[in-house]
mmCIF file of C-alpha atoms in Angstrom:
data_model
loop_
_atom_site.group_PDB
_atom_site.id
_atom_site.type_symbol
_atom_site.label_atom_id
_atom_site.label_comp_id
_atom_site.label_asym_id
_atom_site.label_seq_id
_atom_site.Cartn_x
_atom_site.Cartn_y
_atom_site.Cartn_z
ATOM 1 C CA MET A 468 -24.260 59.869 109.196
ATOM 2 C CA LYS A 469 -26.369 57.051 107.807
ATOM 3 C CA ILE A 470 -27.283 58.002 104.234
ATOM 4 C CA LEU A 471 -29.451 56.392 101.589
ATOM 5 C CA PHE A 472 -28.157 57.586 98.216
ATOM 6 C CA MET A 473 -30.152 57.860 94.994
ATOM 7 C CA GLY A 474 -28.432 58.643 91.685
ATOM 8 C CA THR A 475 -27.422 57.233 88.329
ATOM 9 C CA PRO A 476 -24.804 58.929 86.053
ATOM 10 C CA ASP A 477 -21.173 60.009 86.521
ATOM 11 C CA ILE A 478 -21.999 63.203 88.411
ATOM 12 C CA ALA A 479 -23.937 61.129 90.954
ATOM 13 C CA ALA A 480 -21.092 58.623 91.286
ATOM 14 C CA GLN A 481 -18.698 61.500 91.967
ATOM 15 C CA SER A 482 -20.966 62.760 94.754
ATOM 16 C CA LEU A 483 -21.361 59.255 96.178
ATOM 17 C CA ALA A 484 -17.589 58.800 96.221
ATOM 18 C CA ALA A 485 -17.190 62.088 98.095
ATOM 19 C CA LEU A 486 -19.709 61.021 100.747
ATOM 20 C CA ILE A 487 -17.958 57.669 101.172
ATOM 21 C CA ASP A 488 -14.570 59.398 101.472
ATOM 22 C CA ALA A 489 -16.045 61.747 104.089
ATOM 23 C CA GLY A 490 -16.777 58.728 106.273
ATOM 24 C CA HIS A 491 -20.548 58.539 105.972
ATOM 25 C CA GLU A 492 -22.322 55.185 106.172
ATOM 26 C CA ILE A 493 -24.111 54.566 102.881
ATOM 27 C CA CYS A 494 -26.807 52.081 103.891
ATOM 28 C CA ALA A 495 -28.131 51.572 100.354
ATOM 29 C CA VAL A 496 -28.065 52.941 96.837
ATOM 30 C CA TYR A 497 -31.020 53.406 94.486
ATOM 31 C CA THR A 498 -30.180 53.743 90.802
ATOM 32 C CA ARG A 499 -31.722 53.169 87.381
ATOM 33 C CA ALA A 500 -31.674 49.869 85.503
ATOM 34 C CA ASP A 501 -28.639 48.564 83.612
ATOM 35 C CA LYS A 502 -28.728 49.608 79.940
ATOM 36 C CA PRO A 503 -27.214 48.384 76.660
ATOM 37 C CA VAL A 504 -24.202 50.522 75.717
ATOM 38 C CA GLY A 505 -22.146 50.889 72.539
ATOM 39 C CA ARG A 506 -22.397 49.306 69.133
ATOM 40 C CA LYS A 507 -22.521 45.827 70.604
ATOM 41 C CA GLN A 508 -25.216 46.913 73.061
ATOM 42 C CA VAL A 509 -23.441 45.406 76.050
ATOM 43 C CA LEU A 510 -25.645 45.520 79.158
ATOM 44 C CA THR A 511 -23.842 47.960 81.448
ATOM 45 C CA ALA A 512 -24.476 49.044 85.026
ATOM 46 C CA PRO A 513 -24.805 52.786 85.669
ATOM 47 C CA PRO A 514 -21.774 54.467 87.285
ATOM 48 C CA VAL A 515 -23.432 54.705 90.703
ATOM 49 C CA LYS A 516 -24.107 50.965 90.775
ATOM 50 C CA GLN A 517 -20.547 50.186 89.736
ATOM 51 C CA LEU A 518 -19.179 52.283 92.593
ATOM 52 C CA ALA A 519 -21.637 50.863 95.113
ATOM 53 C CA VAL A 520 -20.724 47.287 94.191
ATOM 54 C CA GLN A 521 -17.026 48.107 94.650
ATOM 55 C CA HIS A 522 -17.787 49.221 98.207
ATOM 56 C CA GLY A 523 -20.187 46.403 99.053
ATOM 57 C CA ILE A 524 -23.189 48.720 99.321
ATOM 58 C CA PRO A 525 -26.645 47.181 98.698
ATOM 59 C CA VAL A 526 -28.098 48.305 95.357
ATOM 60 C CA TYR A 527 -31.777 48.666 94.421
ATOM 61 C CA GLN A 528 -32.909 49.211 90.814
ATOM 62 C CA PRO A 529 -36.707 49.250 90.933
ATOM 63 C CA ALA A 530 -38.794 49.962 87.845
ATOM 64 C CA THR A 531 -41.036 52.163 90.005
ATOM 65 C CA LEU A 532 -40.962 53.873 93.385
ATOM 66 C CA ARG A 533 -44.738 53.896 93.699
ATOM 67 C CA ASP A 534 -45.587 50.297 94.500
ATOM 68 C CA GLY A 535 -44.909 50.574 98.233
ATOM 69 C CA ARG A 536 -41.706 48.529 98.133
ATOM 70 C CA ALA A 537 -39.388 51.559 98.251
ATOM 71 C CA GLU A 538 -41.243 52.959 101.253
ATOM 72 C CA GLU A 539 -40.856 49.622 103.009
ATOM 73 C CA VAL A 540 -37.105 49.549 102.317
ATOM 74 C CA PHE A 541 -36.665 53.153 103.446
ATOM 75 C CA ARG A 542 -38.428 52.468 106.750
ATOM 76 C CA THR A 543 -36.476 49.265 107.312
ATOM 77 C CA LEU A 544 -33.098 50.937 106.729
ATOM 78 C CA VAL A 545 -33.925 53.992 108.900
ATOM 79 C CA PRO A 546 -31.513 56.416 107.192
ATOM 80 C CA ASP A 547 -30.712 59.774 108.791
ATOM 81 C CA LEU A 548 -30.802 61.403 105.364
ATOM 82 C CA VAL A 549 -31.685 60.629 101.758
ATOM 83 C CA VAL A 550 -29.366 62.244 99.193
ATOM 84 C CA VAL A 551 -30.528 62.498 95.572
ATOM 85 C CA VAL A 552 -28.206 63.411 92.685
ATOM 86 C CA ALA A 553 -29.464 62.975 89.108
ATOM 87 C CA TYR A 554 -31.490 59.894 89.966
ATOM 88 C CA GLY A 555 -33.830 60.307 87.008
ATOM 89 C CA ARG A 556 -37.188 59.922 88.745
ATOM 90 C CA ILE A 557 -39.381 62.150 90.888
ATOM 91 C CA LEU A 558 -39.745 60.769 94.398
ATOM 92 C CA PRO A 559 -43.315 60.121 95.548
ATOM 93 C CA PRO A 560 -44.416 62.196 98.578
ATOM 94 C CA GLU A 561 -44.380 59.249 100.990
ATOM 95 C CA LEU A 562 -40.587 58.929 100.641
ATOM 96 C CA LEU A 563 -39.690 62.550 101.350
ATOM 97 C CA HIS A 564 -40.025 62.589 105.132
ATOM 98 C CA ILE A 565 -39.096 59.091 106.296
ATOM 99 C CA ALA A 566 -35.471 59.970 107.059
ATOM 100 C CA ARG A 567 -34.764 62.086 110.133
ATOM 101 C CA LEU A 568 -33.409 64.933 107.990
ATOM 102 C CA GLY A 569 -35.630 64.272 104.990
ATOM 103 C CA CYS A 570 -34.358 64.259 101.404
ATOM 104 C CA ILE A 571 -31.873 66.678 99.891
ATOM 105 C CA ASN A 572 -30.941 67.115 96.248
ATOM 106 C CA LEU A 573 -27.910 68.464 94.401
ATOM 107 C CA HIS A 574 -29.020 70.510 91.379
ATOM 108 C CA VAL A 575 -26.510 71.979 88.932
ATOM 109 C CA SER A 576 -27.890 75.505 88.597
ATOM 110 C CA LEU A 577 -28.494 78.577 90.719
ATOM 111 C CA LEU A 578 -32.085 77.818 91.617
ATOM 112 C CA PRO A 579 -34.747 78.924 90.921
ATOM 113 C CA LYS A 580 -33.060 79.478 87.558
ATOM 114 C CA TYR A 581 -32.992 76.451 85.246
ATOM 115 C CA ARG A 582 -35.229 73.947 86.942
ATOM 116 C CA GLY A 583 -35.253 70.728 84.949
ATOM 117 C CA SER A 584 -33.011 68.132 83.359
ATOM 118 C CA ALA A 585 -30.470 70.190 81.335
ATOM 119 C CA PRO A 586 -29.464 73.223 83.437
ATOM 120 C CA ILE A 587 -25.791 73.252 82.448
ATOM 121 C CA GLN A 588 -26.540 73.154 78.732
ATOM 122 C CA TRP A 589 -29.106 75.944 78.856
ATOM 123 C CA ALA A 590 -26.844 78.177 80.922
ATOM 124 C CA VAL A 591 -24.226 77.906 78.158
ATOM 125 C CA ILE A 592 -26.749 78.231 75.315
ATOM 126 C CA HIS A 593 -28.072 81.444 76.864
ATOM 127 C CA GLY A 594 -24.575 82.865 77.197
ATOM 128 C CA ASP A 595 -24.649 83.119 81.002
ATOM 129 C CA ALA A 596 -21.477 84.287 82.724
ATOM 130 C CA GLU A 597 -22.005 81.987 85.696
ATOM 131 C CA THR A 598 -23.879 78.961 86.945
ATOM 132 C CA GLY A 599 -23.445 76.921 90.097
ATOM 133 C CA VAL A 600 -24.769 74.179 92.313
ATOM 134 C CA THR A 601 -27.683 74.311 94.716
ATOM 135 C CA ILE A 602 -28.292 71.926 97.599
ATOM 136 C CA MET A 603 -31.998 71.945 98.360
ATOM 137 C CA GLN A 604 -34.456 70.261 100.691
ATOM 138 C CA MET A 605 -36.738 68.247 98.439
ATOM 139 C CA ASP A 606 -40.490 68.756 98.323
ATOM 140 C CA GLU A 607 -43.181 67.385 96.029
ATOM 141 C CA GLY A 608 -42.350 69.717 93.140
ATOM 142 C CA CYS A 609 -39.617 69.520 90.516
ATOM 143 C CA ASP A 610 -36.583 71.434 91.825
ATOM 144 C CA THR A 611 -38.848 73.672 93.934
ATOM 145 C CA GLY A 612 -37.641 72.863 97.463
ATOM 146 C CA ASP A 613 -36.060 75.214 99.994
ATOM 147 C CA ILE A 614 -32.443 76.177 99.302
ATOM 148 C CA LEU A 615 -29.850 74.998 101.833
ATOM 149 C CA MET A 616 -26.554 75.958 100.169
ATOM 150 C CA VAL A 617 -25.346 77.561 96.942
ATOM 151 C CA GLU A 618 -21.930 77.599 95.292
ATOM 152 C CA LYS A 619 -21.425 79.812 92.223
ATOM 153 C CA VAL A 620 -19.286 78.712 89.262
ATOM 154 C CA PRO A 621 -18.067 81.073 86.479
ATOM 155 C CA ILE A 622 -18.544 80.003 82.862
ATOM 156 C CA GLY A 623 -15.661 80.569 80.445
ATOM 157 C CA PRO A 624 -16.510 82.349 77.165
ATOM 158 C CA GLU A 625 -15.212 79.405 75.103
ATOM 159 C CA GLU A 626 -16.248 76.633 77.512
ATOM 160 C CA THR A 627 -18.533 73.867 76.247
ATOM 161 C CA SER A 628 -21.316 72.374 78.329
ATOM 162 C CA GLY A 629 -19.316 69.150 78.580
ATOM 163 C CA GLU A 630 -16.254 70.953 79.945
ATOM 164 C CA LEU A 631 -18.388 72.980 82.338
ATOM 165 C CA PHE A 632 -20.251 69.892 83.505
ATOM 166 C CA ASP A 633 -16.994 68.241 84.568
ATOM 167 C CA ARG A 634 -16.039 71.271 86.671
ATOM 168 C CA VAL A 635 -19.476 71.655 88.198
ATOM 169 C CA ALA A 636 -19.649 67.952 89.089
ATOM 170 C CA ALA A 637 -16.431 68.216 91.103
ATOM 171 C CA ILE A 638 -17.537 71.406 92.834
ATOM 172 C CA GLY A 639 -20.961 69.915 93.478
ATOM 173 C CA ALA A 640 -19.521 66.869 95.244
ATOM 174 C CA LYS A 641 -17.469 69.046 97.604
ATOM 175 C CA THR A 642 -20.434 71.351 98.251
ATOM 176 C CA LEU A 643 -22.659 68.384 99.016
ATOM 177 C CA VAL A 644 -20.238 67.033 101.626
ATOM 178 C CA ARG A 645 -20.113 70.446 103.336
ATOM 179 C CA ALA A 646 -23.894 70.756 103.264
ATOM 180 C CA VAL A 647 -24.432 67.314 104.785
ATOM 181 C CA ALA A 648 -22.082 68.105 107.674
ATOM 182 C CA LEU A 649 -23.739 71.457 108.384
ATOM 183 C CA LEU A 650 -27.212 69.957 108.069
ATOM 184 C CA ASP A 651 -26.352 67.328 110.672
ATOM 185 C CA GLU A 652 -25.165 70.093 113.006
ATOM 186 C CA GLY A 653 -28.360 72.103 112.457
ATOM 187 C CA LYS A 654 -26.420 75.004 110.958
ATOM 188 C CA LEU A 655 -28.279 75.364 107.643
ATOM 189 C CA ALA A 656 -31.221 77.740 107.387
ATOM 190 C CA PRO A 657 -33.597 76.769 104.548
ATOM 191 C CA GLN A 658 -34.600 79.627 102.252
ATOM 192 C CA LYS A 659 -37.716 79.625 100.091
ATOM 193 C CA GLN A 660 -37.235 79.887 96.363
ATOM 194 C CA ASP A 661 -38.673 82.902 94.572
ATOM 195 C CA ASP A 662 -40.969 81.123 92.127
ATOM 196 C CA SER A 663 -41.463 84.352 90.150
ATOM 197 C CA GLN A 664 -37.791 84.099 89.085
ATOM 198 C CA ALA A 665 -37.993 80.454 88.021
ATOM 199 C CA THR A 666 -36.941 79.369 84.533
ATOM 200 C CA GLN A 667 -36.995 75.936 82.948
ATOM 201 C CA ALA A 668 -34.216 73.790 81.489
ATOM 202 C CA PRO A 669 -35.928 71.044 79.481
ATOM 203 C CA MET A 670 -34.079 68.068 78.060
ATOM 204 C CA LEU A 671 -32.264 68.780 74.807
ATOM 205 C CA LYS A 672 -33.561 67.220 71.597
ATOM 206 C CA LYS A 673 -31.727 66.568 68.337
ATOM 207 C CA GLU A 674 -33.952 68.935 66.379
ATOM 208 C CA MET A 675 -32.852 71.824 68.628
ATOM 209 C CA ALA A 676 -29.310 71.511 67.275
ATOM 210 C CA ARG A 677 -30.061 72.752 63.733
ATOM 211 C CA PHE A 678 -29.096 76.356 62.975
ATOM 212 C CA ALA A 679 -28.715 78.793 60.099
ATOM 213 C CA PHE A 680 -26.469 81.831 59.886
ATOM 214 C CA ASP A 681 -29.357 84.319 59.980
ATOM 215 C CA GLN A 682 -28.826 84.708 63.738
ATOM 216 C CA PRO A 683 -26.311 86.805 65.709
ATOM 217 C CA ALA A 684 -22.848 85.269 65.808
ATOM 218 C CA ALA A 685 -22.700 85.389 69.603
ATOM 219 C CA ALA A 686 -25.949 83.432 69.912
ATOM 220 C CA LEU A 687 -24.699 80.783 67.471
ATOM 221 C CA HIS A 688 -21.371 80.498 69.290
ATOM 222 C CA ASP A 689 -23.229 79.910 72.564
ATOM 223 C CA LEU A 690 -25.521 77.360 70.914
ATOM 224 C CA ILE A 691 -22.512 75.462 69.553
ATOM 225 C CA ARG A 692 -20.860 75.424 72.992
ATOM 226 C CA GLY A 693 -24.072 74.392 74.731
ATOM 227 C CA MET A 694 -24.814 71.558 72.304
ATOM 228 C CA ASN A 695 -21.348 70.042 72.756
ATOM 229 C CA PRO A 696 -20.961 67.103 73.433
ATOM 230 C CA TRP A 697 -24.616 66.263 72.609
ATOM 231 C CA PRO A 698 -26.479 66.561 70.332
ATOM 232 C CA VAL A 699 -23.902 68.834 68.573
ATOM 233 C CA ALA A 700 -25.087 71.893 66.666
ATOM 234 C CA PHE A 701 -25.196 71.627 62.869
ATOM 235 C CA PHE A 702 -26.046 73.513 59.679
ATOM 236 C CA GLU A 703 -26.931 72.052 56.311
ATOM 237 C CA TYR A 704 -24.842 72.343 53.166
ATOM 238 C CA GLY A 705 -25.856 70.557 49.990
ATOM 239 C CA ASP A 706 -28.552 68.618 51.861
ATOM 240 C CA LYS A 707 -25.897 67.234 54.211
ATOM 241 C CA LYS A 708 -25.444 67.963 57.875
ATOM 242 C CA VAL A 709 -22.258 69.667 58.994
ATOM 243 C CA LYS A 710 -21.776 69.494 62.746
ATOM 244 C CA VAL A 711 -19.826 72.295 64.391
ATOM 245 C CA LEU A 712 -17.715 71.277 67.378
ATOM 246 C CA ALA A 713 -15.872 74.547 68.000
ATOM 247 C CA SER A 714 -16.318 78.151 66.909
ATOM 248 C CA ARG A 715 -15.269 81.716 67.656
ATOM 249 C CA THR A 716 -17.012 85.016 67.051
ATOM 250 C CA ALA A 717 -15.508 87.494 64.593
ATOM 251 C CA GLU A 718 -16.280 90.791 62.869
ATOM 252 C CA ASN A 719 -18.102 91.353 59.592
ATOM 253 C CA PRO A 720 -16.543 94.686 58.521
ATOM 254 C CA SER A 721 -17.881 94.504 54.963
ATOM 255 C CA GLY A 722 -21.486 94.027 56.116
ATOM 256 C CA ALA A 723 -21.821 90.921 53.923
ATOM 257 C CA PRO A 724 -25.181 89.153 54.120
ATOM 258 C CA ALA A 725 -25.762 86.255 56.523
ATOM 259 C CA GLY A 726 -24.291 83.009 55.204
ATOM 260 C CA ALA A 727 -21.603 84.674 53.064
ATOM 261 C CA VAL A 728 -18.109 83.202 53.263
ATOM 262 C CA LEU A 729 -15.826 86.014 54.431
ATOM 263 C CA ALA A 730 -12.623 83.943 54.569
ATOM 264 C CA THR A 731 -11.488 80.337 54.506
ATOM 265 C CA LYS A 732 -8.375 80.601 56.723
ATOM 266 C CA PRO A 733 -10.004 80.288 59.208
ATOM 267 C CA LEU A 734 -13.397 79.546 57.708
ATOM 268 C CA THR A 735 -15.428 82.633 58.602
ATOM 269 C CA ILE A 736 -19.138 83.020 57.849
ATOM 270 C CA ALA A 737 -21.185 86.219 58.036
ATOM 271 C CA CYS A 738 -24.120 86.142 60.449
ATOM 272 C CA ALA A 739 -27.071 88.428 61.121
ATOM 273 C CA ASP A 740 -24.762 90.328 63.440
ATOM 274 C CA GLY A 741 -21.018 89.788 63.252
ATOM 275 C CA ALA A 742 -19.441 86.623 61.915
ATOM 276 C CA LEU A 743 -18.571 83.122 63.071
ATOM 277 C CA GLN A 744 -15.335 81.235 62.607
ATOM 278 C CA LEU A 745 -15.948 77.490 62.225
ATOM 279 C CA LEU A 746 -12.858 76.037 63.882
ATOM 280 C CA GLN A 747 -13.767 72.348 63.935
ATOM 281 C CA VAL A 748 -16.536 70.574 62.020
ATOM 282 C CA THR A 749 -17.706 67.054 61.294
ATOM 283 C CA PRO A 750 -19.290 66.575 57.850
ATOM 284 C CA GLU A 751 -22.066 64.004 57.607
ATOM 285 C CA GLY A 752 -20.490 60.553 57.307
ATOM 286 C CA GLY A 753 -17.013 61.960 57.958
ATOM 287 C CA LYS A 754 -14.581 62.578 60.764
ATOM 288 C CA PRO A 755 -13.861 65.778 62.720
ATOM 289 C CA MET A 756 -11.634 68.246 60.858
ATOM 290 C CA ASP A 757 -10.797 71.914 60.991
ATOM 291 C CA GLY A 758 -13.129 74.249 59.148
ATOM 292 C CA THR A 759 -10.435 75.343 56.704
ATOM 293 C CA ALA A 760 -9.882 71.758 55.551
ATOM 294 C CA TRP A 761 -13.618 71.235 55.108
ATOM 295 C CA ALA A 762 -13.869 74.440 53.046
ATOM 296 C CA ALA A 763 -10.917 73.399 50.884
ATOM 297 C CA GLY A 764 -12.553 70.041 50.167
ATOM 298 C CA ARG A 765 -15.614 71.865 48.841
ATOM 299 C CA ARG A 766 -13.571 74.534 47.020
ATOM 300 C CA LEU A 767 -15.250 77.325 48.930
ATOM 301 C CA LYS A 768 -13.913 80.844 48.517
ATOM 302 C CA ALA A 769 -14.696 84.273 49.843
ATOM 303 C CA GLY A 770 -17.999 85.505 48.436
ATOM 304 C CA ASP A 771 -19.632 82.072 48.311
ATOM 305 C CA SER A 772 -22.693 81.439 50.432
ATOM 306 C CA LEU A 773 -23.659 78.702 52.883
#
C-alpha cells in the first residue's frame, strides 16, 4: 500500500519501521522541525526524519499545515492512506479525506479514555490496571474518530510510565501493521466512540510533580511511577527538592501522622493512609541514591517528620 506517514518521536519511528518492514511503500514523511538537543544544543533531526533519510524517503517539515502547501503535496502524491502517529499537530479538515482510505491514527490508550497528549502517564498516575492502543479513523476532533482496532495492555503494579511506554510502543507498531492490512482488505468495521465515557489526558507540567505525604500511599506511589521519567515527582525538605524515582507502598501499623519517619532501612514515611518506602531519590543538586543513604546523610531517625 502507498502510505504517507506523519509522526515525530521514537514511538512514531518504531511504527514507521514496522510499516517499512511490512513492505508498504512510504511515499513521504511529515515530521516536526529539527530541534536543539543536549547541553550543547546540537540541532538534531527527530527520530522519524532520521529513519526516513536512511531509507531515502522524502521528508517534509512544514511550520504549518494550513497554508495550502500540504494539501497540494498530498494530492500530488496520491497516497492510499495517511498514517499519523504522535505527529504533534492537528490535521486541518481538507487533509483528512484526500487519500483513498483517509487518515488513521495510533493512540496509546483505550479510547475514549485518555484523549490527549499524555495518555500513558495518566493511566499510571490513576493506578489503572490496563491501558492499550487504539487505531482510529481520524476526524476533525482530537482523538474522537471511529475506532478500527484495539489492543489491550496490562500495567504492572511497579511499572513506570517510561517502562510502560516502551512496551506499548512495540505493541502499537504491530497492531498498526495488522490494522493497515485489514483496512486495505475492507475487513475493519468502524465503531463510534461513546463520548459520554471520554476522559482527558493533558500534557504533564513540572508543577504537577510536587507532592506531600498527606495523601494515600497508593496514590503517591502511582504518581511517582507516572511522573517517571519526566518530570519526576518530588517533595520538599529543608526548602530543597527531593525527587523520588522509585517507591513501594507499606503499612503504618502505629497510625503515625502523615510525614512521620517510620523507619530508615528502607526509608519509610507515614502517609494519610498507609506508608511509602522511598527506594531511590535524587536530592536537589545531587545524584540518584537509595532512600536509606539520603536519610543517613541527613541523620533522620524514626519519629522525625518530613
